[in-house]
mmCIF file with all atom_site columns, N, CA and C in Angstrom:
data_model
loop_
_atom_site.group_PDB
_atom_site.id
_atom_site.type_symbol
_atom_site.label_atom_id
_atom_site.label_alt_id
_atom_site.label_comp_id
_atom_site.label_asym_id
_atom_site.label_entity_id
_atom_site.label_seq_id
_atom_site.pdbx_PDB_ins_code
_atom_site.Cartn_x
_atom_site.Cartn_y
_atom_site.Cartn_z
_atom_site.occupancy
_atom_site.B_iso_or_equiv
_atom_site.pdbx_formal_charge
_atom_site.auth_seq_id
_atom_site.auth_comp_id
_atom_site.auth_asym_id
_atom_site.auth_atom_id
_atom_site.pdbx_PDB_model_num
ATOM 1   N N  . MET A 1 1  ? 0.877   -1.316 0.105   1.00 42.00 ? 527 MET A N  1
ATOM 2   C CA . MET A 1 1  ? 0.022   0.124  -0.094  1.00 42.00 ? 527 MET A CA 1
ATOM 3   C C  . MET A 1 1  ? 0.829   0.965  0.032   1.00 42.00 ? 527 MET A C  1
ATOM 4   N N  . GLY A 1 2  ? 0.646   2.313  -0.875  1.00 54.00 ? 528 GLY A N  1
ATOM 5   C CA . GLY A 1 2  ? 1.572   3.728  -1.049  1.00 54.00 ? 528 GLY A CA 1
ATOM 6   C C  . GLY A 1 2  ? 1.481   4.514  0.029   1.00 54.00 ? 528 GLY A C  1
ATOM 7   N N  . HIS A 1 3  ? 2.254   5.145  0.536   1.00 63.00 ? 529 HIS A N  1
ATOM 8   C CA . HIS A 1 3  ? 1.837   6.365  1.386   1.00 63.00 ? 529 HIS A CA 1
ATOM 9   C C  . HIS A 1 3  ? 1.410   7.564  0.561   1.00 63.00 ? 529 HIS A C  1
ATOM 10  N N  . SER A 1 4  ? 0.320   7.839  1.307   1.00 77.00 ? 530 SER A N  1
ATOM 11  C CA . SER A 1 4  ? -0.386  9.117  0.495   1.00 77.00 ? 530 SER A CA 1
ATOM 12  C C  . SER A 1 4  ? 0.275   10.196 1.358   1.00 77.00 ? 530 SER A C  1
ATOM 13  N N  . GLN A 1 5  ? 0.117   11.231 0.679   1.00 93.00 ? 531 GLN A N  1
ATOM 14  C CA . GLN A 1 5  ? 0.667   12.614 1.007   1.00 93.00 ? 531 GLN A CA 1
ATOM 15  C C  . GLN A 1 5  ? -0.349  13.249 1.891   1.00 93.00 ? 531 GLN A C  1
ATOM 16  N N  . ARG A 1 6  ? -0.046  13.757 3.066   1.00 97.00 ? 532 ARG A N  1
ATOM 17  C CA . ARG A 1 6  ? -0.941  14.168 4.019   1.00 97.00 ? 532 ARG A CA 1
ATOM 18  C C  . ARG A 1 6  ? -0.670  15.553 4.435   1.00 97.00 ? 532 ARG A C  1
ATOM 19  N N  . PHE A 1 7  ? -1.622  16.443 4.400   1.00 97.00 ? 533 PHE A N  1
ATOM 20  C CA . PHE A 1 7  ? -1.397  17.824 4.645   1.00 97.00 ? 533 PHE A CA 1
ATOM 21  C C  . PHE A 1 7  ? -2.126  18.423 6.048   1.00 97.00 ? 533 PHE A C  1
ATOM 22  N N  . ARG A 1 8  ? -1.868  19.190 6.747   1.00 97.00 ? 534 ARG A N  1
ATOM 23  C CA . ARG A 1 8  ? -2.367  19.913 7.869   1.00 97.00 ? 534 ARG A CA 1
ATOM 24  C C  . ARG A 1 8  ? -2.707  21.244 7.419   1.00 97.00 ? 534 ARG A C  1
ATOM 25  N N  . HIS A 1 9  ? -4.099  21.454 7.332   1.00 96.00 ? 535 HIS A N  1
ATOM 26  C CA . HIS A 1 9  ? -4.677  22.820 6.945   1.00 96.00 ? 535 HIS A CA 1
ATOM 27  C C  . HIS A 1 9  ? -4.292  23.788 7.859   1.00 96.00 ? 535 HIS A C  1
ATOM 28  N N  . TYR A 1 10 ? -3.984  25.236 7.978   1.00 96.00 ? 536 TYR A N  1
ATOM 29  C CA . TYR A 1 10 ? -3.651  26.047 8.949   1.00 96.00 ? 536 TYR A CA 1
ATOM 30  C C  . TYR A 1 10 ? -4.472  26.163 10.014  1.00 96.00 ? 536 TYR A C  1
ATOM 31  N N  . LYS A 1 11 ? -5.874  26.001 9.501   1.00 95.00 ? 537 LYS A N  1
ATOM 32  C CA . LYS A 1 11 ? -6.696  25.919 10.719  1.00 95.00 ? 537 LYS A CA 1
ATOM 33  C C  . LYS A 1 11 ? -6.778  24.727 11.479  1.00 95.00 ? 537 LYS A C  1
ATOM 34  N N  . GLY A 1 12 ? -6.209  23.461 11.090  1.00 94.00 ? 538 GLY A N  1
ATOM 35  C CA . GLY A 1 12 ? -5.913  22.019 11.830  1.00 94.00 ? 538 GLY A CA 1
ATOM 36  C C  . GLY A 1 12 ? -6.465  21.019 11.440  1.00 94.00 ? 538 GLY A C  1
ATOM 37  N N  . GLY A 1 13 ? -7.318  21.018 10.114  1.00 96.00 ? 539 GLY A N  1
ATOM 38  C CA . GLY A 1 13 ? -7.984  19.793 9.662   1.00 96.00 ? 539 GLY A CA 1
ATOM 39  C C  . GLY A 1 13 ? -6.475  19.067 8.733   1.00 96.00 ? 539 GLY A C  1
ATOM 40  N N  . ILE A 1 14 ? -6.799  17.682 8.747   1.00 97.00 ? 540 ILE A N  1
ATOM 41  C CA . ILE A 1 14 ? -5.784  16.842 8.279   1.00 97.00 ? 540 ILE A CA 1
ATOM 42  C C  . ILE A 1 14 ? -6.732  16.346 6.917   1.00 97.00 ? 540 ILE A C  1
ATOM 43  N N  . TYR A 1 15 ? -5.639  16.681 5.684   1.00 98.00 ? 541 TYR A N  1
ATOM 44  C CA . TYR A 1 15 ? -6.193  16.374 4.133   1.00 98.00 ? 541 TYR A CA 1
ATOM 45  C C  . TYR A 1 15 ? -5.088  15.670 3.606   1.00 98.00 ? 541 TYR A C  1
ATOM 46  N N  . GLU A 1 16 ? -5.668  14.536 2.892   1.00 97.00 ? 542 GLU A N  1
ATOM 47  C CA . GLU A 1 16 ? -4.922  13.620 1.953   1.00 97.00 ? 542 GLU A CA 1
ATOM 48  C C  . GLU A 1 16 ? -4.871  14.157 0.530   1.00 97.00 ? 542 GLU A C  1
ATOM 49  N N  . LEU A 1 17 ? -3.540  14.451 -0.091  1.00 97.00 ? 543 LEU A N  1
ATOM 50  C CA . LEU A 1 17 ? -3.501  14.932 -1.294  1.00 97.00 ? 543 LEU A CA 1
ATOM 51  C C  . LEU A 1 17 ? -4.012  13.634 -2.306  1.00 97.00 ? 543 LEU A C  1
ATOM 52  N N  . VAL A 1 18 ? -4.916  13.637 -2.972  1.00 97.00 ? 544 VAL A N  1
ATOM 53  C CA . VAL A 1 18 ? -5.324  12.150 -3.984  1.00 97.00 ? 544 VAL A CA 1
ATOM 54  C C  . VAL A 1 18 ? -4.642  12.638 -5.111  1.00 97.00 ? 544 VAL A C  1
ATOM 55  N N  . CYS A 1 19 ? -4.584  13.783 -6.026  1.00 97.00 ? 545 CYS A N  1
ATOM 56  C CA . CYS A 1 19 ? -3.864  13.920 -7.147  1.00 97.00 ? 545 CYS A CA 1
ATOM 57  C C  . CYS A 1 19 ? -3.799  15.244 -7.594  1.00 97.00 ? 545 CYS A C  1
ATOM 58  N N  . GLU A 1 20 ? -3.085  15.390 -8.516  1.00 97.00 ? 546 GLU A N  1
ATOM 59  C CA . GLU A 1 20 ? -2.864  16.760 -9.507  1.00 97.00 ? 546 GLU A CA 1
ATOM 60  C C  . GLU A 1 20 ? -3.540  16.883 -10.592 1.00 97.00 ? 546 GLU A C  1
ATOM 61  N N  . ALA A 1 21 ? -5.106  17.305 -10.803 1.00 98.00 ? 547 ALA A N  1
ATOM 62  C CA . ALA A 1 21 ? -5.702  17.336 -12.215 1.00 98.00 ? 547 ALA A CA 1
ATOM 63  C C  . ALA A 1 21 ? -5.848  18.596 -12.903 1.00 98.00 ? 547 ALA A C  1
ATOM 64  N N  . THR A 1 22 ? -6.464  18.618 -14.354 1.00 98.00 ? 548 THR A N  1
ATOM 65  C CA . THR A 1 22 ? -6.397  19.742 -14.736 1.00 98.00 ? 548 THR A CA 1
ATOM 66  C C  . THR A 1 22 ? -7.683  20.513 -14.782 1.00 98.00 ? 548 THR A C  1
ATOM 67  N N  . GLN A 1 23 ? -7.741  21.750 -14.866 1.00 97.00 ? 549 GLN A N  1
ATOM 68  C CA . GLN A 1 23 ? -9.156  22.437 -14.648 1.00 97.00 ? 549 GLN A CA 1
ATOM 69  C C  . GLN A 1 23 ? -9.617  22.190 -16.455 1.00 97.00 ? 549 GLN A C  1
ATOM 70  N N  . GLU A 1 24 ? -10.342 21.764 -16.489 1.00 97.00 ? 550 GLU A N  1
ATOM 71  C CA . GLU A 1 24 ? -10.931 22.181 -18.232 1.00 97.00 ? 550 GLU A CA 1
ATOM 72  C C  . GLU A 1 24 ? -10.989 23.492 -18.427 1.00 97.00 ? 550 GLU A C  1
ATOM 73  N N  . ALA A 1 25 ? -11.675 24.253 -17.935 1.00 96.00 ? 551 ALA A N  1
ATOM 74  C CA . ALA A 1 25 ? -11.862 25.735 -18.764 1.00 96.00 ? 551 ALA A CA 1
ATOM 75  C C  . ALA A 1 25 ? -10.897 26.280 -19.453 1.00 96.00 ? 551 ALA A C  1
ATOM 76  N N  . ASP A 1 26 ? -9.772  26.244 -18.412 1.00 97.00 ? 552 ASP A N  1
ATOM 77  C CA . ASP A 1 26 ? -8.471  27.237 -18.729 1.00 97.00 ? 552 ASP A CA 1
ATOM 78  C C  . ASP A 1 26 ? -7.268  26.169 -18.718 1.00 97.00 ? 552 ASP A C  1
ATOM 79  N N  . LEU A 1 27 ? -7.341  24.876 -18.305 1.00 98.00 ? 553 LEU A N  1
ATOM 80  C CA . LEU A 1 27 ? -6.303  24.083 -18.395 1.00 98.00 ? 553 LEU A CA 1
ATOM 81  C C  . LEU A 1 27 ? -5.174  24.200 -17.282 1.00 98.00 ? 553 LEU A C  1
ATOM 82  N N  . SER A 1 28 ? -5.886  24.963 -16.140 1.00 97.00 ? 554 SER A N  1
ATOM 83  C CA . SER A 1 28 ? -4.661  25.316 -14.931 1.00 97.00 ? 554 SER A CA 1
ATOM 84  C C  . SER A 1 28 ? -4.582  23.992 -14.078 1.00 97.00 ? 554 SER A C  1
ATOM 85  N N  . PRO A 1 29 ? -3.914  24.040 -13.500 1.00 98.00 ? 555 PRO A N  1
ATOM 86  C CA . PRO A 1 29 ? -3.510  22.804 -12.439 1.00 98.00 ? 555 PRO A CA 1
ATOM 87  C C  . PRO A 1 29 ? -4.227  22.906 -11.135 1.00 98.00 ? 555 PRO A C  1
ATOM 88  N N  . VAL A 1 30 ? -4.876  21.949 -10.749 1.00 98.00 ? 556 VAL A N  1
ATOM 89  C CA . VAL A 1 30 ? -5.844  21.864 -9.597  1.00 98.00 ? 556 VAL A CA 1
ATOM 90  C C  . VAL A 1 30 ? -5.280  20.901 -8.785  1.00 98.00 ? 556 VAL A C  1
ATOM 91  N N  . ILE A 1 31 ? -5.341  20.926 -7.371  1.00 98.00 ? 557 ILE A N  1
ATOM 92  C CA . ILE A 1 31 ? -5.385  19.726 -6.574  1.00 98.00 ? 557 ILE A CA 1
ATOM 93  C C  . ILE A 1 31 ? -6.583  19.069 -6.323  1.00 98.00 ? 557 ILE A C  1
ATOM 94  N N  . VAL A 1 32 ? -6.650  17.811 -6.108  1.00 98.00 ? 558 VAL A N  1
ATOM 95  C CA . VAL A 1 32 ? -7.922  17.394 -5.461  1.00 98.00 ? 558 VAL A CA 1
ATOM 96  C C  . VAL A 1 32 ? -7.012  16.472 -4.376  1.00 98.00 ? 558 VAL A C  1
ATOM 97  N N  . TYR A 1 33 ? -8.006  16.565 -3.395  1.00 98.00 ? 559 TYR A N  1
ATOM 98  C CA . TYR A 1 33 ? -7.583  16.240 -1.948  1.00 98.00 ? 559 TYR A CA 1
ATOM 99  C C  . TYR A 1 33 ? -8.878  15.977 -1.098  1.00 98.00 ? 559 TYR A C  1
ATOM 100 N N  . ARG A 1 34 ? -8.485  15.148 -0.173  1.00 98.00 ? 560 ARG A N  1
ATOM 101 C CA . ARG A 1 34 ? -9.755  14.192 0.727   1.00 98.00 ? 560 ARG A CA 1
ATOM 102 C C  . ARG A 1 34 ? -9.593  14.744 2.207   1.00 98.00 ? 560 ARG A C  1
ATOM 103 N N  . ALA A 1 35 ? -10.788 15.180 2.783   1.00 97.00 ? 561 ALA A N  1
ATOM 104 C CA . ALA A 1 35 ? -10.797 15.445 4.204   1.00 97.00 ? 561 ALA A CA 1
ATOM 105 C C  . ALA A 1 35 ? -11.215 13.951 5.034   1.00 97.00 ? 561 ALA A C  1
ATOM 106 N N  . GLN A 1 36 ? -10.926 14.281 6.146   1.00 95.00 ? 562 GLN A N  1
ATOM 107 C CA . GLN A 1 36 ? -10.812 13.146 7.239   1.00 95.00 ? 562 GLN A CA 1
ATOM 108 C C  . GLN A 1 36 ? -12.293 12.498 7.209   1.00 95.00 ? 562 GLN A C  1
ATOM 109 N N  . ASN A 1 37 ? -13.189 12.962 6.804   1.00 96.00 ? 563 ASN A N  1
ATOM 110 C CA . ASN A 1 37 ? -14.730 12.446 6.653   1.00 96.00 ? 563 ASN A CA 1
ATOM 111 C C  . ASN A 1 37 ? -15.047 11.905 4.994   1.00 96.00 ? 563 ASN A C  1
ATOM 112 N N  . GLY A 1 38 ? -14.137 11.946 4.288   1.00 97.00 ? 564 GLY A N  1
ATOM 113 C CA . GLY A 1 38 ? -14.141 11.121 3.253   1.00 97.00 ? 564 GLY A CA 1
ATOM 114 C C  . GLY A 1 38 ? -14.763 12.178 1.858   1.00 97.00 ? 564 GLY A C  1
ATOM 115 N N  . SER A 1 39 ? -14.876 13.237 2.235   1.00 98.00 ? 565 SER A N  1
ATOM 116 C CA . SER A 1 39 ? -15.325 14.295 1.296   1.00 98.00 ? 565 SER A CA 1
ATOM 117 C C  . SER A 1 39 ? -14.101 14.794 0.230   1.00 98.00 ? 565 SER A C  1
ATOM 118 N N  . ILE A 1 40 ? -14.551 15.155 -0.963  1.00 98.00 ? 566 ILE A N  1
ATOM 119 C CA . ILE A 1 40 ? -13.507 15.475 -1.633  1.00 98.00 ? 566 ILE A CA 1
ATOM 120 C C  . ILE A 1 40 ? -13.400 16.892 -2.294  1.00 98.00 ? 566 ILE A C  1
ATOM 121 N N  . TRP A 1 41 ? -12.404 17.359 -2.410  1.00 98.00 ? 567 TRP A N  1
ATOM 122 C CA . TRP A 1 41 ? -12.026 18.788 -2.600  1.00 98.00 ? 567 TRP A CA 1
ATOM 123 C C  . TRP A 1 41 ? -11.159 19.059 -3.904  1.00 98.00 ? 567 TRP A C  1
ATOM 124 N N  . THR A 1 42 ? -11.424 20.029 -4.443  1.00 97.00 ? 568 THR A N  1
ATOM 125 C CA . THR A 1 42 ? -10.208 20.788 -5.448  1.00 97.00 ? 568 THR A CA 1
ATOM 126 C C  . THR A 1 42 ? -9.798  22.041 -4.892  1.00 97.00 ? 568 THR A C  1
ATOM 127 N N  . ARG A 1 43 ? -8.728  22.367 -5.310  1.00 97.00 ? 569 ARG A N  1
ATOM 128 C CA . ARG A 1 43 ? -8.389  23.892 -4.885  1.00 97.00 ? 569 ARG A CA 1
ATOM 129 C C  . ARG A 1 43 ? -7.349  24.150 -6.237  1.00 97.00 ? 569 ARG A C  1
ATOM 130 N N  . PRO A 1 44 ? -7.276  25.688 -6.807  1.00 97.00 ? 570 PRO A N  1
ATOM 131 C CA . PRO A 1 44 ? -6.018  25.468 -7.574  1.00 97.00 ? 570 PRO A CA 1
ATOM 132 C C  . PRO A 1 44 ? -4.838  25.346 -6.881  1.00 97.00 ? 570 PRO A C  1
ATOM 133 N N  . LYS A 1 45 ? -3.768  24.672 -7.746  1.00 97.00 ? 571 LYS A N  1
ATOM 134 C CA . LYS A 1 45 ? -2.660  24.620 -7.300  1.00 97.00 ? 571 LYS A CA 1
ATOM 135 C C  . LYS A 1 45 ? -1.845  25.551 -6.426  1.00 97.00 ? 571 LYS A C  1
ATOM 136 N N  . SER A 1 46 ? -1.902  26.788 -7.328  1.00 96.00 ? 572 SER A N  1
ATOM 137 C CA . SER A 1 46 ? -1.357  27.976 -6.839  1.00 96.00 ? 572 SER A CA 1
ATOM 138 C C  . SER A 1 46 ? -1.823  28.191 -5.556  1.00 96.00 ? 572 SER A C  1
ATOM 139 N N  . VAL A 1 47 ? -3.067  27.999 -5.204  1.00 96.00 ? 573 VAL A N  1
ATOM 140 C CA . VAL A 1 47 ? -3.803  28.296 -4.138  1.00 96.00 ? 573 VAL A CA 1
ATOM 141 C C  . VAL A 1 47 ? -3.580  27.280 -2.795  1.00 96.00 ? 573 VAL A C  1
ATOM 142 N N  . PHE A 1 48 ? -3.298  26.151 -3.595  1.00 96.00 ? 574 PHE A N  1
ATOM 143 C CA . PHE A 1 48 ? -3.108  25.315 -2.463  1.00 96.00 ? 574 PHE A CA 1
ATOM 144 C C  . PHE A 1 48 ? -1.833  25.390 -1.608  1.00 96.00 ? 574 PHE A C  1
ATOM 145 N N  . PHE A 1 49 ? -0.699  25.642 -2.558  1.00 95.00 ? 575 PHE A N  1
ATOM 146 C CA . PHE A 1 49 ? 0.581   25.770 -2.006  1.00 95.00 ? 575 PHE A CA 1
ATOM 147 C C  . PHE A 1 49 ? 1.123   26.932 -1.458  1.00 95.00 ? 575 PHE A C  1
ATOM 148 N N  . GLU A 1 50 ? 0.090   27.989 -1.627  1.00 96.00 ? 576 GLU A N  1
ATOM 149 C CA . GLU A 1 50 ? 0.352   29.399 -1.002  1.00 96.00 ? 576 GLU A CA 1
ATOM 150 C C  . GLU A 1 50 ? 0.760   29.768 0.122   1.00 96.00 ? 576 GLU A C  1
ATOM 151 N N  . MET A 1 51 ? 1.228   30.804 0.546   1.00 97.00 ? 577 MET A N  1
ATOM 152 C CA . MET A 1 51 ? 1.914   31.126 1.898   1.00 97.00 ? 577 MET A CA 1
ATOM 153 C C  . MET A 1 51 ? 0.668   32.486 2.027   1.00 97.00 ? 577 MET A C  1
ATOM 154 N N  . LEU A 1 52 ? 0.145   32.126 3.634   1.00 96.00 ? 578 LEU A N  1
ATOM 155 C CA . LEU A 1 52 ? -0.603  33.225 3.929   1.00 96.00 ? 578 LEU A CA 1
ATOM 156 C C  . LEU A 1 52 ? -0.075  34.196 5.228   1.00 96.00 ? 578 LEU A C  1
ATOM 157 N N  . GLU A 1 53 ? -0.508  35.205 5.134   1.00 96.00 ? 579 GLU A N  1
ATOM 158 C CA . GLU A 1 53 ? -0.138  36.248 6.537   1.00 96.00 ? 579 GLU A CA 1
ATOM 159 C C  . GLU A 1 53 ? -1.376  35.906 7.677   1.00 96.00 ? 579 GLU A C  1
ATOM 160 N N  . ILE A 1 54 ? -1.427  35.141 8.650   1.00 91.00 ? 580 ILE A N  1
ATOM 161 C CA . ILE A 1 54 ? -1.971  35.120 9.980   1.00 91.00 ? 580 ILE A CA 1
ATOM 162 C C  . ILE A 1 54 ? -1.345  35.680 11.071  1.00 91.00 ? 580 ILE A C  1
ATOM 163 N N  . ASP A 1 55 ? -1.952  36.673 11.750  1.00 93.00 ? 581 ASP A N  1
ATOM 164 C CA . ASP A 1 55 ? -1.193  37.171 12.674  1.00 93.00 ? 581 ASP A CA 1
ATOM 165 C C  . ASP A 1 55 ? -0.094  37.866 12.368  1.00 93.00 ? 581 ASP A C  1
ATOM 166 N N  . GLY A 1 56 ? 0.296   38.294 11.664  1.00 96.00 ? 582 GLY A N  1
ATOM 167 C CA . GLY A 1 56 ? 1.614   38.896 11.213  1.00 96.00 ? 582 GLY A CA 1
ATOM 168 C C  . GLY A 1 56 ? 2.697   38.069 10.741  1.00 96.00 ? 582 GLY A C  1
ATOM 169 N N  . LYS A 1 57 ? 2.419   36.613 10.545  1.00 95.00 ? 583 LYS A N  1
ATOM 170 C CA . LYS A 1 57 ? 3.358   35.573 10.580  1.00 95.00 ? 583 LYS A CA 1
ATOM 171 C C  . LYS A 1 57 ? 3.036   34.916 9.274   1.00 95.00 ? 583 LYS A C  1
ATOM 172 N N  . GLN A 1 58 ? 3.859   34.285 8.353   1.00 96.00 ? 584 GLN A N  1
ATOM 173 C CA . GLN A 1 58 ? 3.595   33.879 7.287   1.00 96.00 ? 584 GLN A CA 1
ATOM 174 C C  . GLN A 1 58 ? 3.736   32.480 7.372   1.00 96.00 ? 584 GLN A C  1
ATOM 175 N N  . VAL A 1 59 ? 2.542   31.831 7.083   1.00 95.00 ? 585 VAL A N  1
ATOM 176 C CA . VAL A 1 59 ? 2.336   30.521 7.283   1.00 95.00 ? 585 VAL A CA 1
ATOM 177 C C  . VAL A 1 59 ? 2.209   29.813 6.005   1.00 95.00 ? 585 VAL A C  1
ATOM 178 N N  . GLN A 1 60 ? 2.016   28.422 5.826   1.00 96.00 ? 586 GLN A N  1
ATOM 179 C CA . GLN A 1 60 ? 1.408   27.723 4.425   1.00 96.00 ? 586 GLN A CA 1
ATOM 180 C C  . GLN A 1 60 ? 0.285   27.524 4.888   1.00 96.00 ? 586 GLN A C  1
ATOM 181 N N  . ARG A 1 61 ? -0.712  27.528 3.663   1.00 96.00 ? 587 ARG A N  1
ATOM 182 C CA . ARG A 1 61 ? -2.150  27.081 3.935   1.00 96.00 ? 587 ARG A CA 1
ATOM 183 C C  . ARG A 1 61 ? -2.020  25.627 4.113   1.00 96.00 ? 587 ARG A C  1
ATOM 184 N N  . PHE A 1 62 ? -1.134  24.840 3.350   1.00 97.00 ? 588 PHE A N  1
ATOM 185 C CA . PHE A 1 62 ? -1.274  23.421 3.656   1.00 97.00 ? 588 PHE A CA 1
ATOM 186 C C  . PHE A 1 62 ? 0.152   22.788 3.768   1.00 97.00 ? 588 PHE A C  1
ATOM 187 N N  . THR A 1 63 ? 0.448   22.743 5.094   1.00 95.00 ? 589 THR A N  1
ATOM 188 C CA . THR A 1 63 ? 1.909   21.993 5.599   1.00 95.00 ? 589 THR A CA 1
ATOM 189 C C  . THR A 1 63 ? 1.815   20.547 5.192   1.00 95.00 ? 589 THR A C  1
ATOM 190 N N  . PRO A 1 64 ? 2.715   20.032 4.400   1.00 95.00 ? 590 PRO A N  1
ATOM 191 C CA . PRO A 1 64 ? 3.075   18.471 4.550   1.00 95.00 ? 590 PRO A CA 1
ATOM 192 C C  . PRO A 1 64 ? 3.539   17.799 5.962   1.00 95.00 ? 590 PRO A C  1
ATOM 193 N N  . LEU A 1 65 ? 2.717   16.933 6.243   1.00 95.00 ? 591 LEU A N  1
ATOM 194 C CA . LEU A 1 65 ? 2.988   15.962 7.318   1.00 95.00 ? 591 LEU A CA 1
ATOM 195 C C  . LEU A 1 65 ? 4.069   14.815 7.138   1.00 95.00 ? 591 LEU A C  1
ATOM 196 N N  . THR A 1 66 ? 4.889   14.645 8.044   1.00 83.00 ? 592 THR A N  1
ATOM 197 C CA . THR A 1 66 ? 6.110   13.474 7.713   1.00 83.00 ? 592 THR A CA 1
ATOM 198 C C  . THR A 1 66 ? 5.206   12.623 8.168   1.00 83.00 ? 592 THR A C  1
ATOM 199 N N  . VAL A 1 67 ? 5.667   11.446 7.738   1.00 68.00 ? 593 VAL A N  1
ATOM 200 C CA . VAL A 1 67 ? 5.232   10.098 8.071   1.00 68.00 ? 593 VAL A CA 1
ATOM 201 C C  . VAL A 1 67 ? 5.902   9.545  9.385   1.00 68.00 ? 593 VAL A C  1
#
């Protein structure tokens, strides 16, 4: 069984990266990811990996978890 890549959202949730996909309308890359409750989400790749400023500090929107 392969190791899936898991990420912690800056608000605390844990998500599993399912795959990278392509948005049909403009061919932009999107990330497909799964929440702990099994729901599936997509987000533009640029947004998934972007840095945010929270309380004056730079944080990753999703931080990779090490196994």
